[in-house]
Amino acid sequence: MPGALAATAGVAENSSKDWVVFTGKLPSVLKKKIKMASAESGMKQQEILAEALSQWLQKNGR
């Protein structure tokens, strides 16, 4: 199912050329939750963040 979620997030699965490096800070509690979600779902942390950010941008008209 990770592929379907990546597609939903507007990113191409297994296409590293479409990814760029982004460095940002997160609260430590959120980082721990993303790490646990990644382990449980089999998705990469960057895929989870990309999906969440894409949903937020869409919800807020961007």
CSV table of N, CA and C in Angstrom, one decimal:
chain,number,residue,atom,x,y,z
A,1,MET,N,0.8,-1.2,0.0
A,1,MET,CA,0.0,0.0,0.0
A,1,MET,C,0.8,1.3,0.0
A,2,PRO,N,2.1,1.2,0.3
A,2,PRO,CA,2.9,2.5,0.3
A,2,PRO,C,2.9,3.2,-1.0
A,3,GLY,N,2.9,2.4,-2.1
A,3,GLY,CA,2.8,3.0,-3.4
A,3,GLY,C,1.6,3.8,-3.7
A,4,ALA,N,0.4,3.3,-3.2
A,4,ALA,CA,-0.8,4.1,-3.3
A,4,ALA,C,-0.8,5.4,-2.5
A,5,LEU,N,-0.2,5.3,-1.3
A,5,LEU,CA,-0.1,6.5,-0.5
A,5,LEU,C,0.9,7.5,-1.1
A,6,ALA,N,2.0,7.0,-1.7
A,6,ALA,CA,2.9,7.9,-2.4
A,6,ALA,C,2.2,8.6,-3.6
A,7,ALA,N,1.4,7.9,-4.3
A,7,ALA,CA,0.7,8.5,-5.4
A,7,ALA,C,-0.3,9.5,-4.9
A,8,THR,N,-0.9,9.2,-3.8
A,8,THR,CA,-1.9,10.2,-3.3
A,8,THR,C,-1.2,11.5,-2.9
A,9,ALA,N,0.1,11.3,-2.4
A,9,ALA,CA,0.8,12.5,-2.0
A,9,ALA,C,1.4,13.3,-3.1
A,10,GLY,N,1.2,12.8,-4.3
A,10,GLY,CA,1.8,13.5,-5.5
A,10,GLY,C,3.2,13.2,-5.7
A,11,VAL,N,3.7,12.1,-5.2
A,11,VAL,CA,5.1,11.8,-5.5
A,11,VAL,C,5.2,10.4,-6.2
A,12,ALA,N,6.3,10.3,-6.9
A,12,ALA,CA,6.5,9.0,-7.6
A,12,ALA,C,7.2,8.0,-6.8
A,13,GLU,N,6.6,6.8,-6.6
A,13,GLU,CA,7.3,5.8,-5.8
A,13,GLU,C,8.6,5.4,-6.4
A,14,ASN,N,9.6,5.2,-5.6
A,14,ASN,CA,10.9,4.6,-6.1
A,14,ASN,C,11.5,5.5,-7.2
A,15,SER,N,11.3,6.8,-7.2
A,15,SER,CA,11.8,7.7,-8.2
A,15,SER,C,12.6,8.7,-7.5
A,16,SER,N,13.9,8.4,-7.1
A,16,SER,CA,14.7,9.3,-6.3
A,16,SER,C,15.0,10.6,-7.0
A,17,LYS,N,15.0,10.6,-8.4
A,17,LYS,CA,15.3,11.8,-9.1
A,17,LYS,C,14.2,12.9,-8.9
A,18,ASP,N,13.0,12.5,-8.4
A,18,ASP,CA,12.0,13.5,-8.1
A,18,ASP,C,12.0,14.0,-6.7
A,19,TRP,N,12.9,13.5,-5.9
A,19,TRP,CA,13.0,14.0,-4.5
A,19,TRP,C,14.2,15.0,-4.4
A,20,VAL,N,14.0,16.0,-3.5
A,20,VAL,CA,15.0,17.0,-3.2
A,20,VAL,C,15.3,16.9,-1.7
A,21,VAL,N,16.5,17.4,-1.4
A,21,VAL,CA,16.9,17.4,0.0
A,21,VAL,C,16.2,18.6,0.7
A,22,PHE,N,15.6,18.4,1.8
A,22,PHE,CA,14.9,19.4,2.6
A,22,PHE,C,15.3,19.2,4.1
A,23,THR,N,15.9,20.2,4.7
A,23,THR,CA,16.3,20.1,6.1
A,23,THR,C,15.4,21.0,6.9
A,24,GLY,N,14.8,20.5,7.9
A,24,GLY,CA,13.9,21.3,8.8
A,24,GLY,C,13.9,20.6,10.2
A,25,LYS,N,13.4,21.4,11.1
A,25,LYS,CA,13.4,20.9,12.5
A,25,LYS,C,11.9,20.5,12.8
A,26,LEU,N,11.8,19.5,13.6
A,26,LEU,CA,10.5,19.0,14.1
A,26,LEU,C,10.6,18.9,15.6
A,27,PRO,N,9.4,19.0,16.3
A,27,PRO,CA,9.5,18.7,17.7
A,27,PRO,C,9.9,17.2,17.9
A,28,SER,N,10.6,16.9,19.0
A,28,SER,CA,11.1,15.5,19.2
A,28,SER,C,10.0,14.5,19.3
A,29,VAL,N,8.9,14.9,19.9
A,29,VAL,CA,7.7,14.0,20.0
A,29,VAL,C,7.2,13.6,18.6
A,30,LEU,N,7.1,14.6,17.8
A,30,LEU,CA,6.6,14.3,16.4
A,30,LEU,C,7.5,13.4,15.6
A,31,LYS,N,8.8,13.7,15.8
A,31,LYS,CA,9.8,12.8,15.1
A,31,LYS,C,9.7,11.4,15.6
A,32,LYS,N,9.5,11.2,16.9
A,32,LYS,CA,9.3,9.8,17.4
A,32,LYS,C,8.1,9.1,16.8
A,33,LYS,N,7.0,9.9,16.7
A,33,LYS,CA,5.7,9.4,16.2
A,33,LYS,C,5.9,9.0,14.7
A,34,ILE,N,6.6,9.8,13.9
A,34,ILE,CA,6.9,9.5,12.5
A,34,ILE,C,7.7,8.3,12.4
A,35,LYS,N,8.7,8.1,13.2
A,35,LYS,CA,9.6,7.0,13.2
A,35,LYS,C,8.8,5.7,13.5
A,36,MET,N,7.9,5.8,14.5
A,36,MET,CA,7.0,4.6,14.8
A,36,MET,C,6.0,4.3,13.7
A,37,ALA,N,5.4,5.3,13.1
A,37,ALA,CA,4.5,5.1,12.0
A,37,ALA,C,5.2,4.5,10.8
A,38,SER,N,6.4,4.9,10.6
A,38,SER,CA,7.2,4.4,9.5
A,38,SER,C,7.5,2.9,9.7
A,39,ALA,N,7.9,2.5,10.9
A,39,ALA,CA,8.2,1.1,11.2
A,39,ALA,C,6.9,0.3,11.0
A,40,GLU,N,5.8,0.8,11.5
A,40,GLU,CA,4.5,0.1,11.5
A,40,GLU,C,3.9,-0.1,10.1
A,41,SER,N,4.1,1.0,9.2
A,41,SER,CA,3.5,1.0,7.9
A,41,SER,C,4.4,0.5,6.8
A,42,GLY,N,5.7,0.5,7.0
A,42,GLY,CA,6.6,0.1,6.0
A,42,GLY,C,6.9,1.2,5.0
A,43,MET,N,6.4,2.4,5.3
A,43,MET,CA,6.7,3.6,4.5
A,43,MET,C,7.9,4.3,5.0
A,44,LYS,N,8.6,5.0,4.1
A,44,LYS,CA,9.8,5.8,4.6
A,44,LYS,C,9.2,7.0,5.3
A,45,GLN,N,10.0,7.5,6.2
A,45,GLN,CA,9.6,8.7,6.9
A,45,GLN,C,9.4,9.9,5.9
A,46,GLN,N,10.2,10.0,4.9
A,46,GLN,CA,10.0,11.1,3.9
A,46,GLN,C,8.7,10.9,3.2
A,47,GLU,N,8.3,9.7,2.9
A,47,GLU,CA,7.0,9.5,2.3
A,47,GLU,C,5.8,9.9,3.1
A,48,ILE,N,5.9,9.6,4.4
A,48,ILE,CA,4.9,10.1,5.4
A,48,ILE,C,4.8,11.6,5.4
A,49,LEU,N,6.0,12.2,5.5
A,49,LEU,CA,6.0,13.7,5.6
A,49,LEU,C,5.5,14.3,4.3
A,50,ALA,N,5.9,13.7,3.1
A,50,ALA,CA,5.4,14.2,1.8
A,50,ALA,C,3.9,14.1,1.7
A,51,GLU,N,3.4,13.0,2.1
A,51,GLU,CA,1.9,12.8,2.1
A,51,GLU,C,1.2,13.8,3.0
A,52,ALA,N,1.7,14.0,4.2
A,52,ALA,CA,1.1,14.9,5.2
A,52,ALA,C,1.2,16.4,4.6
A,53,LEU,N,2.3,16.7,4.1
A,53,LEU,CA,2.5,18.1,3.6
A,53,LEU,C,1.6,18.3,2.4
A,54,SER,N,1.5,17.4,1.5
A,54,SER,CA,0.7,17.5,0.3
A,54,SER,C,-0.8,17.7,0.7
A,55,GLN,N,-1.2,16.9,1.7
A,55,GLN,CA,-2.6,17.0,2.1
A,55,GLN,C,-2.8,18.4,2.8
A,56,TRP,N,-1.9,18.9,3.6
A,56,TRP,CA,-2.0,20.2,4.2
A,56,TRP,C,-2.1,21.3,3.1
A,57,LEU,N,-1.2,21.2,2.2
A,57,LEU,CA,-1.2,22.2,1.1
A,57,LEU,C,-2.5,22.2,0.3
A,58,GLN,N,-3.0,21.0,0.0
A,58,GLN,CA,-4.3,20.9,-0.8
A,58,GLN,C,-5.4,21.5,0.1
A,59,LYS,N,-5.5,21.1,1.3
A,59,LYS,CA,-6.5,21.6,2.2
A,59,LYS,C,-6.5,23.1,2.4
A,60,ASN,N,-5.3,23.7,2.3
A,60,ASN,CA,-5.2,25.2,2.5
A,60,ASN,C,-5.1,25.9,1.2
A,61,GLY,N,-5.5,25.3,0.1
A,61,GLY,CA,-5.6,25.9,-1.2
A,61,GLY,C,-4.3,26.3,-1.8
A,62,ARG,N,-3.3,25.5,-1.6
A,62,ARG,CA,-1.9,25.8,-2.2
A,62,ARG,C,-1.5,24.8,-3.1
